[in-house]
PDB file of C-alpha atoms in Angstrom:
ATOM      1  CA  MET A1309       6.499  -7.946  60.914  1.00  0.00           C
ATOM      2  CA  ARG A1310       2.247  -8.058  60.465  1.00  0.00           C
ATOM      3  CA  ASN A1311       0.215  -9.519  58.282  1.00  0.00           C
ATOM      4  CA  ALA A1312      -3.681  -9.662  57.485  1.00  0.00           C
ATOM      5  CA  VAL A1313      -5.937 -12.136  55.869  1.00  0.00           C
ATOM      6  CA  VAL A1314      -7.896 -10.205  52.495  1.00  0.00           C
ATOM      7  CA  THR A1315      -9.263 -12.612  50.646  1.00  0.00           C
ATOM      8  CA  THR A1316     -12.090 -14.899  51.140  1.00  0.00           C
ATOM      9  CA  GLU A1317      -9.471 -17.566  50.314  1.00  0.00           C
ATOM     10  CA  GLY A1318      -7.266 -17.157  53.001  1.00  0.00           C
ATOM     11  CA  ASP A1319      -3.882 -14.710  51.057  1.00  0.00           C
ATOM     12  CA  GLN A1320      -2.582 -12.781  53.308  1.00  0.00           C
ATOM     13  CA  ILE A1321      -0.700  -8.964  53.087  1.00  0.00           C
ATOM     14  CA  ARG A1322       2.035  -8.746  55.157  1.00  0.00           C
ATOM     15  CA  TRP A1323       4.132  -5.832  55.526  1.00  0.00           C
ATOM     16  CA  VAL A1324       6.848  -4.221  57.937  1.00  0.00           C
ATOM     17  CA  GLU A1325       6.032  -1.544  60.699  1.00  0.00           C
ATOM     18  CA  LEU A1326       7.638   0.904  62.383  1.00  0.00           C
ATOM     19  CA  PRO A1327       5.813   2.513  65.042  1.00  0.00           C
ATOM     20  CA  GLY A1328       5.230   6.208  65.787  1.00  0.00           C
ATOM     21  CA  ARG A1329       2.329   8.925  66.016  1.00  0.00           C
ATOM     22  CA  GLU A1330      -0.494   9.687  63.870  1.00  0.00           C
ATOM     23  CA  PRO A1331      -1.573   9.581  61.224  1.00  0.00           C
ATOM     24  CA  SER A1332       0.040   5.894  59.690  1.00  0.00           C
ATOM     25  CA  ARG A1333       2.455   6.280  56.790  1.00  0.00           C
ATOM     26  CA  VAL A1334       1.468   3.634  53.875  1.00  0.00           C
ATOM     27  CA  TYR A1335       3.850   3.287  51.003  1.00  0.00           C
ATOM     28  CA  VAL A1336       3.546   1.090  48.366  1.00  0.00           C
ATOM     29  CA  HIS A1337       6.014  -0.949  46.085  1.00  0.00           C
ATOM     30  CA  GLY A1338       5.958  -1.049  42.095  1.00  0.00           C
ATOM     31  CA  LEU A1339       5.575  -4.370  39.754  1.00  0.00           C
ATOM     32  CA  GLY A1340       7.690  -6.506  41.405  1.00  0.00           C
ATOM     33  CA  ALA A1341       9.434  -4.837  43.967  1.00  0.00           C
ATOM     34  CA  THR A1342       9.070  -4.721  47.482  1.00  0.00           C
ATOM     35  CA  SER A1343       8.081  -2.029  50.151  1.00  0.00           C
ATOM     36  CA  PRO A1344      10.965  -2.360  52.392  1.00  0.00           C
ATOM     37  CA  ALA A1345      13.740  -2.698  50.390  1.00  0.00           C
ATOM     38  CA  TYR A1346      12.552   0.479  48.240  1.00  0.00           C
ATOM     39  CA  PHE A1347      11.047   2.614  51.380  1.00  0.00           C
ATOM     40  CA  ALA A1348      12.938   1.669  54.037  1.00  0.00           C
ATOM     41  CA  GLU A1349      15.689   4.800  54.262  1.00  0.00           C
ATOM     42  CA  ILE A1350      12.819   6.745  53.529  1.00  0.00           C
ATOM     43  CA  ALA A1351      10.785   6.256  55.833  1.00  0.00           C
ATOM     44  CA  LEU A1352      13.148   6.554  58.562  1.00  0.00           C
ATOM     45  CA  HIS A1353      14.928   9.965  57.090  1.00  0.00           C
ATOM     46  CA  PRO A1354      15.093  12.559  59.593  1.00  0.00           C
ATOM     47  CA  LEU A1355      11.984  14.856  57.304  1.00  0.00           C
ATOM     48  CA  LEU A1356       9.671  11.510  57.713  1.00  0.00           C
ATOM     49  CA  ALA A1357      10.301  10.124  60.542  1.00  0.00           C
ATOM     50  CA  GLY A1358       8.270   9.631  63.392  1.00  0.00           C
ATOM     51  CA  HIS A1359       4.568   8.413  62.027  1.00  0.00           C
ATOM     52  CA  ARG A1360       3.315   4.833  62.340  1.00  0.00           C
ATOM     53  CA  SER A1361       4.574   3.646  58.683  1.00  0.00           C
ATOM     54  CA  LEU A1362       3.333  -0.195  57.258  1.00  0.00           C
ATOM     55  CA  LEU A1363       6.335  -0.665  54.827  1.00  0.00           C
ATOM     56  CA  ILE A1364       3.699  -3.589  53.040  1.00  0.00           C
ATOM     57  CA  ASP A1365       3.655  -5.537  50.282  1.00  0.00           C
ATOM     58  CA  LEU A1366       0.948  -6.087  48.106  1.00  0.00           C
ATOM     59  CA  LEU A1367      -0.385  -9.507  47.360  1.00  0.00           C
ATOM     60  CA  GLY A1368       1.570 -11.843  44.917  1.00  0.00           C
ATOM     61  CA  HIS A1369       4.937  -9.749  45.669  1.00  0.00           C
ATOM     62  CA  GLY A1370       7.478  -9.939  48.275  1.00  0.00           C
ATOM     63  CA  ILE A1371       6.722 -10.976  51.768  1.00  0.00           C
ATOM     64  CA  SER A1372       2.973 -11.773  51.039  1.00  0.00           C
ATOM     65  CA  ASP A1373       1.295 -14.869  49.788  1.00  0.00           C
ATOM     66  CA  ARG A1374       1.494 -15.339  46.175  1.00  0.00           C
ATOM     67  CA  PRO A1375      -1.638 -16.778  45.111  1.00  0.00           C
ATOM     68  CA  THR A1376      -1.774 -18.394  41.908  1.00  0.00           C
ATOM     69  CA  GLY A1377      -5.873 -17.781  41.728  1.00  0.00           C
ATOM     70  CA  PHE A1378      -5.804 -13.713  42.124  1.00  0.00           C
ATOM     71  CA  GLY A1379      -6.676 -11.278  39.298  1.00  0.00           C
ATOM     72  CA  TYR A1380      -4.364  -9.201  39.738  1.00  0.00           C
ATOM     73  CA  THR A1381      -6.479  -6.314  38.298  1.00  0.00           C
ATOM     74  CA  LEU A1382      -5.339  -2.531  39.746  1.00  0.00           C
ATOM     75  CA  GLU A1383      -9.213  -3.142  41.117  1.00  0.00           C
ATOM     76  CA  ALA A1384      -8.946  -6.705  43.150  1.00  0.00           C
ATOM     77  CA  HIS A1385      -5.190  -5.237  44.897  1.00  0.00           C
ATOM     78  CA  ALA A1386      -6.429  -2.157  46.203  1.00  0.00           C
ATOM     79  CA  ASP A1387      -9.336  -4.142  47.366  1.00  0.00           C
ATOM     80  CA  ALA A1388      -6.613  -6.586  48.857  1.00  0.00           C
ATOM     81  CA  LEU A1389      -5.185  -3.226  50.346  1.00  0.00           C
ATOM     82  CA  ALA A1390      -7.888  -1.816  52.015  1.00  0.00           C
ATOM     83  CA  GLU A1391      -8.607  -5.618  53.979  1.00  0.00           C
ATOM     84  CA  ALA A1392      -5.106  -4.922  55.127  1.00  0.00           C
ATOM     85  CA  LEU A1393      -4.896  -1.702  56.386  1.00  0.00           C
ATOM     86  CA  GLY A1394      -8.450  -2.826  57.350  1.00  0.00           C
ATOM     87  CA  ALA A1395      -7.114  -4.875  59.776  1.00  0.00           C
ATOM     88  CA  ALA A1396      -4.294  -2.931  60.557  1.00  0.00           C
ATOM     89  CA  ARG A1397      -6.950  -0.314  62.182  1.00  0.00           C
ATOM     90  CA  VAL A1398      -5.962   2.667  59.651  1.00  0.00           C
ATOM     91  CA  THR A1399      -7.924   5.339  58.480  1.00  0.00           C
ATOM     92  CA  GLY A1400      -7.533   8.630  56.725  1.00  0.00           C
ATOM     93  CA  ALA A1401      -3.545   7.590  55.718  1.00  0.00           C
ATOM     94  CA  GLU A1402      -0.431   9.605  53.153  1.00  0.00           C
ATOM     95  CA  VAL A1403       0.032   7.188  51.045  1.00  0.00           C
ATOM     96  CA  ILE A1404       3.251   6.932  49.227  1.00  0.00           C
ATOM     97  CA  ALA A1405       3.374   4.940  46.385  1.00  0.00           C
ATOM     98  CA  HIS A1406       5.794   3.987  43.705  1.00  0.00           C
ATOM     99  CA  SER A1407       5.690   3.227  39.582  1.00  0.00           C
ATOM    100  CA  MET A1408       2.550   0.455  39.686  1.00  0.00           C
ATOM    101  CA  GLY A1409       2.352   0.891  43.640  1.00  0.00           C
ATOM    102  CA  GLY A1410       0.760   4.693  42.386  1.00  0.00           C
ATOM    103  CA  SER A1411      -1.877   3.842  40.366  1.00  0.00           C
ATOM    104  CA  VAL A1412      -2.993   0.683  43.340  1.00  0.00           C
ATOM    105  CA  ALA A1413      -2.663   4.423  45.380  1.00  0.00           C
ATOM    106  CA  ILE A1414      -5.048   6.111  42.820  1.00  0.00           C
ATOM    107  CA  VAL A1415      -8.057   3.038  42.579  1.00  0.00           C
ATOM    108  CA  LEU A1416      -7.611   2.424  46.782  1.00  0.00           C
ATOM    109  CA  ALA A1417      -7.819   6.667  46.970  1.00  0.00           C
ATOM    110  CA  ALA A1418     -11.252   6.313  44.756  1.00  0.00           C
ATOM    111  CA  ARG A1419     -12.405   3.041  45.850  1.00  0.00           C
ATOM    112  CA  HIS A1420     -12.404   3.462  49.442  1.00  0.00           C
ATOM    113  CA  PRO A1421     -12.019   7.158  50.620  1.00  0.00           C
ATOM    114  CA  HIS A1422     -11.794   6.668  54.223  1.00  0.00           C
ATOM    115  CA  LEU A1423      -7.772   5.325  54.125  1.00  0.00           C
ATOM    116  CA  VAL A1424      -6.205   7.745  52.403  1.00  0.00           C
ATOM    117  CA  SER A1425      -6.226  12.060  53.568  1.00  0.00           C
ATOM    118  CA  ARG A1426      -3.035  12.669  51.643  1.00  0.00           C
ATOM    119  CA  LEU A1427      -1.600  10.880  48.232  1.00  0.00           C
ATOM    120  CA  VAL A1428       2.142  11.217  47.059  1.00  0.00           C
ATOM    121  CA  LEU A1429       2.801   9.780  43.699  1.00  0.00           C
ATOM    122  CA  VAL A1430       6.660   8.198  42.662  1.00  0.00           C
ATOM    123  CA  ASP A1431       6.144   8.401  39.191  1.00  0.00           C
ATOM    124  CA  ALA A1432       3.032   6.696  39.277  1.00  0.00           C
ATOM    125  CA  ASN A1433       1.568   5.218  36.155  1.00  0.00           C
ATOM    126  CA  LEU A1434      -1.607   7.079  35.243  1.00  0.00           C
ATOM    127  CA  ASP A1435      -2.771   5.961  31.358  1.00  0.00           C
ATOM    128  CA  PRO A1436      -2.404   2.825  29.513  1.00  0.00           C
ATOM    129  CA  ILE A1437       1.084   1.286  28.251  1.00  0.00           C
ATOM    130  CA  PRO A1438       1.454  -0.385  25.126  1.00  0.00           C
ATOM    131  CA  ARG A1439       2.569  -3.756  25.547  1.00  0.00           C
ATOM    132  CA  VAL A1440       6.218  -3.755  23.527  1.00  0.00           C
ATOM    133  CA  SER A1441       7.388  -7.748  22.704  1.00  0.00           C
ATOM    134  CA  GLY A1442      11.587  -7.513  24.076  1.00  0.00           C
ATOM    135  CA  SER A1443      10.958  -4.241  26.581  1.00  0.00           C
ATOM    136  CA  GLY A1444      11.537  -4.461  29.850  1.00  0.00           C
ATOM    137  CA  GLY A1445       9.135  -3.917  32.866  1.00  0.00           C
ATOM    138  CA  SER A1446       5.341  -4.237  32.563  1.00  0.00           C
ATOM    139  CA  SER A1447       5.130  -3.385  28.386  1.00  0.00           C
ATOM    140  CA  GLY A1448       7.667  -6.232  28.038  1.00  0.00           C
ATOM    141  CA  ILE A1449       5.970  -8.553  30.643  1.00  0.00           C
ATOM    142  CA  ALA A1450       2.765  -8.299  28.918  1.00  0.00           C
ATOM    143  CA  ALA A1451       3.839  -8.942  25.707  1.00  0.00           C
ATOM    144  CA  TYR A1452       3.708 -12.330  26.420  1.00  0.00           C
ATOM    145  CA  SER A1453       0.798 -14.656  26.915  1.00  0.00           C
ATOM    146  CA  GLU A1454       0.648 -16.047  30.375  1.00  0.00           C
ATOM    147  CA  ALA A1455       1.229 -19.502  28.939  1.00  0.00           C
ATOM    148  CA  GLU A1456       4.535 -18.128  27.505  1.00  0.00           C
ATOM    149  CA  PHE A1457       6.030 -16.442  30.632  1.00  0.00           C
ATOM    150  CA  LEU A1458       5.492 -19.671  32.909  1.00  0.00           C
ATOM    151  CA  ALA A1459       7.092 -21.507  30.278  1.00  0.00           C
ATOM    152  CA  GLY A1460       9.678 -19.362  29.998  1.00  0.00           C
ATOM    153  CA  GLY A1461       9.471 -16.056  29.211  1.00  0.00           C
ATOM    154  CA  TRP A1462      10.357 -15.163  32.268  1.00  0.00           C
ATOM    155  CA  GLU A1463      13.548 -15.831  31.991  1.00  0.00           C
ATOM    156  CA  GLY A1464      14.278 -13.237  29.279  1.00  0.00           C
ATOM    157  CA  VAL A1465      12.391 -10.903  31.331  1.00  0.00           C
ATOM    158  CA  ARG A1466      15.293 -11.657  34.400  1.00  0.00           C
ATOM    159  CA  ASP A1467      17.748 -10.631  31.932  1.00  0.00           C
ATOM    160  CA  ARG A1468      16.953  -7.071  30.679  1.00  0.00           C
ATOM    161  CA  VAL A1469      15.972  -6.138  33.805  1.00  0.00           C
ATOM    162  CA  GLY A1470      19.818  -6.803  35.489  1.00  0.00           C
ATOM    163  CA  PRO A1471      20.985  -7.632  38.593  1.00  0.00           C
ATOM    164  CA  HIS A1472      19.181  -4.911  40.992  1.00  0.00           C
ATOM    165  CA  TRP A1473      15.536  -4.964  39.934  1.00  0.00           C
ATOM    166  CA  TRP A1474      15.598  -9.216  39.670  1.00  0.00           C
ATOM    167  CA  SER A1475      16.543  -8.872  43.155  1.00  0.00           C
ATOM    168  CA  THR A1476      12.841  -8.081  44.630  1.00  0.00           C
ATOM    169  CA  MET A1477      11.147  -9.500  41.070  1.00  0.00           C
ATOM    170  CA  ARG A1478      12.400 -13.181  41.319  1.00  0.00           C
ATOM    171  CA  LEU A1479       9.920 -12.895  45.217  1.00  0.00           C
ATOM    172  CA  ALA A1480       7.358 -12.354  42.999  1.00  0.00           C
ATOM    173  CA  GLY A1481       4.488 -15.365  42.297  1.00  0.00           C
ATOM    174  CA  ARG A1482       5.196 -15.190  38.038  1.00  0.00           C
ATOM    175  CA  GLU A1483       1.444 -15.018  37.858  1.00  0.00           C
ATOM    176  CA  GLY A1484       1.232 -11.927  39.830  1.00  0.00           C
ATOM    177  CA  LEU A1485       3.704 -10.620  38.163  1.00  0.00           C
ATOM    178  CA  HIS A1486       2.500 -11.695  35.095  1.00  0.00           C
ATOM    179  CA  ARG A1487      -1.077 -11.119  35.988  1.00  0.00           C
ATOM    180  CA  SER A1488      -0.498  -7.454  37.372  1.00  0.00           C
ATOM    181  CA  ALA A1489       1.985  -6.389  34.619  1.00  0.00           C
ATOM    182  CA  VAL A1490      -0.748  -7.087  32.162  1.00  0.00           C
ATOM    183  CA  ASN A1491      -3.273  -5.458  34.108  1.00  0.00           C
ATOM    184  CA  LEU A1492      -0.848  -2.765  34.311  1.00  0.00           C
ATOM    185  CA  THR A1493      -1.012  -1.793  30.927  1.00  0.00           C
ATOM    186  CA  ARG A1494      -4.859  -2.165  30.225  1.00  0.00           C
ATOM    187  CA  GLY A1495      -5.345   0.640  33.302  1.00  0.00           C
ATOM    188  CA  THR A1496      -8.797   1.365  34.749  1.00  0.00           C
ATOM    189  CA  VAL A1497     -11.806   2.851  33.607  1.00  0.00           C
ATOM    190  CA  PRO A1498     -12.237   5.866  34.410  1.00  0.00           C
ATOM    191  CA  THR A1499      -8.345   6.096  33.665  1.00  0.00           C
ATOM    192  CA  MET A1500      -6.052   6.333  36.800  1.00  0.00           C
ATOM    193  CA  ARG A1501      -5.357  10.045  35.666  1.00  0.00           C
ATOM    194  CA  GLU A1502      -9.323  10.259  35.304  1.00  0.00           C
ATOM    195  CA  LEU A1503      -9.333   9.549  38.988  1.00  0.00           C
ATOM    196  CA  LEU A1504      -6.573  11.126  39.754  1.00  0.00           C
ATOM    197  CA  LEU A1505      -8.225  14.207  38.312  1.00  0.00           C
ATOM    198  CA  ASP A1506     -11.318  13.986  40.713  1.00  0.00           C
ATOM    199  CA  LEU A1507     -10.161  12.943  43.842  1.00  0.00           C
ATOM    200  CA  LYS A1508     -10.129  15.815  46.545  1.00  0.00           C
ATOM    201  CA  VAL A1509      -7.483  14.431  49.075  1.00  0.00           C
ATOM    202  CA  PRO A1510      -4.230  16.731  48.393  1.00  0.00           C
ATOM    203  CA  ARG A1511      -2.254  14.788  45.701  1.00  0.00           C
ATOM    204  CA  ALA A1512       1.217  15.035  44.528  1.00  0.00           C
ATOM    205  CA  TYR A1513       3.277  13.405  41.658  1.00  0.00           C
ATOM    206  CA  LEU A1514       7.074  13.829  41.873  1.00  0.00           C
ATOM    207  CA  LEU A1515       8.934  12.357  39.288  1.00  0.00           C
ATOM    208  CA  PRO A1516      12.413  12.603  37.191  1.00  0.00           C
ATOM    209  CA  GLU A1517      13.321  16.065  36.350  1.00  0.00           C
ATOM    210  CA  ALA A1518      15.520  14.019  33.514  1.00  0.00           C
ATOM    211  CA  ASP A1519      12.405  12.768  32.036  1.00  0.00           C
ATOM    212  CA  GLY A1520      10.959  16.112  30.964  1.00  0.00           C
ATOM    213  CA  PRO A1521       7.739  17.945  31.054  1.00  0.00           C
ATOM    214  CA  LEU A1522       4.997  14.982  32.251  1.00  0.00           C
ATOM    215  CA  PRO A1523       2.407  14.917  29.786  1.00  0.00           C
ATOM    216  CA  GLY A1524      -1.050  16.467  30.957  1.00  0.00           C
ATOM    217  CA  ALA A1525       0.901  18.325  33.192  1.00  0.00           C
ATOM    218  CA  ASP A1526      -1.431  21.513  33.515  1.00  0.00           C
ATOM    219  CA  ALA A1527      -4.340  19.801  34.038  1.00  0.00           C
ATOM    220  CA  LEU A1528      -3.108  18.403  36.815  1.00  0.00           C
ATOM    221  CA  ALA A1529      -2.031  21.178  38.263  1.00  0.00           C
ATOM    222  CA  ALA A1530      -5.421  23.032  37.751  1.00  0.00           C
ATOM    223  CA  ALA A1531      -6.856  19.909  39.162  1.00  0.00           C
ATOM    224  CA  GLY A1532      -4.636  20.749  42.421  1.00  0.00           C
ATOM    225  CA  VAL A1533      -1.903  17.866  41.871  1.00  0.00           C
ATOM    226  CA  ALA A1534       1.474  19.604  42.192  1.00  0.00           C
ATOM    227  CA  VAL A1535       3.778  17.938  40.039  1.00  0.00           C
ATOM    228  CA  VAL A1536       7.200  17.714  41.357  1.00  0.00           C
ATOM    229  CA  PRO A1537      10.369  17.306  39.424  1.00  0.00           C
ATOM    230  CA  ILE A1538      13.316  15.669  41.095  1.00  0.00           C
ATOM    231  CA  PRO A1539      16.628  16.087  39.825  1.00  0.00           C
ATOM    232  CA  ASP A1540      19.490  13.516  39.473  1.00  0.00           C
ATOM    233  CA  CYS A1541      17.362  10.323  39.377  1.00  0.00           C
ATOM    234  CA  GLY A1542      16.142   8.118  37.672  1.00  0.00           C
ATOM    235  CA  HIS A1543      12.268   6.070  37.904  1.00  0.00           C
ATOM    236  CA  ASN A1544      13.124   4.482  41.360  1.00  0.00           C
ATOM    237  CA  ILE A1545      13.469   7.810  43.185  1.00  0.00           C
ATOM    238  CA  MET A1546      13.383   7.046  46.421  1.00  0.00           C
ATOM    239  CA  LEU A1547      16.400   5.459  46.091  1.00  0.00           C
ATOM    240  CA  ASP A1548      18.935   7.275  43.430  1.00  0.00           C
ATOM    241  CA  ASN A1549      17.981  10.488  45.451  1.00  0.00           C
ATOM    242  CA  PRO A1550      17.019   9.591  48.876  1.00  0.00           C
ATOM    243  CA  ASP A1551      17.759  13.336  50.327  1.00  0.00           C
ATOM    244  CA  ALA A1552      15.367  15.454  47.078  1.00  0.00           C
ATOM    245  CA  PHE A1553      13.206  12.431  47.645  1.00  0.00           C
ATOM    246  CA  ALA A1554      12.460  13.365  51.444  1.00  0.00           C
ATOM    247  CA  ARG A1555      12.320  17.237  51.004  1.00  0.00           C
ATOM    248  CA  ALA A1556       9.327  16.464  48.493  1.00  0.00           C
ATOM    249  CA  THR A1557       7.210  13.732  50.292  1.00  0.00           C
ATOM    250  CA  SER A1558       8.221  15.708  53.522  1.00  0.00           C
ATOM    251  CA  ALA A1559       6.789  18.899  51.781  1.00  0.00           C
ATOM    252  CA  ALA A1560       4.075  17.294  49.687  1.00  0.00           C
ATOM    253  CA  LEU A1561       2.737  16.138  53.776  1.00  0.00           C
ATOM    254  CA  THR A1562       2.800  19.047  55.221  1.00  0.00           C
ATOM    255  CA  GLY A1563       1.248  20.979  52.336  1.00  0.00           C
ATOM    256  CA  ARG A1564       4.065  22.766  51.296  1.00  0.00           C
ATOM    257  CA  GLY A1565       4.021  21.048  47.598  1.00  0.00           C
ATOM    258  CA  ARG A1566       0.773  22.676  46.866  1.00  0.00           C
ATOM    259  CA  ASP A1567       2.251  26.355  47.894  1.00  0.00           C
TER     260      ASP A1567
END
């Protein structure tokens, strides 16, 4: 396990690192998740193994610190991640990022372009999300006020998301989980989609084939983003169909995903 101080208050981001050749690959988890649990199998898949790989946990999640004074905006997450990558002497990384982590990765590439050479987004949030009471994930979490969530709303979320997601979500700081969800539903200005369209690095977007066409896919493709449906999976593509995920990610990282 490696670590780096990423705030003036001394808060630390931590990650699991696998040795290998450059360019480094940085794996970033989604809301309430942790990168080692979601990406270890993928980082060691025969199609992807051999690169230096950082399975990194955002502040408030997994093995990283859970500060209660941190804002947990997408921009703050991206800047803290940039501090960790700088401490790890990472530049020009190939970033593979899931869900909320994909949103953070887009902001990272926009704000710290020297850190990102390629971007693979895994069913990432590109637009603001409505807050819906009683729903799962960020929408349902953000429907609570922070006081309501801390006072017991988190228990309802626990029951709705189920044991698989809760097994990693329970590791998250509750303030960090709630603020991350609120800021994910709010998005960024410009939006994550608009930022993604303007990025100059090679980009791919992986989504479950069963979800149907990605809204705005034509505009993304016209901007050079490879939109790749993956069969036989849900939102957690890397867990549900690791072989197909590895093939698509390998193609994106070698440039074949844009042919």
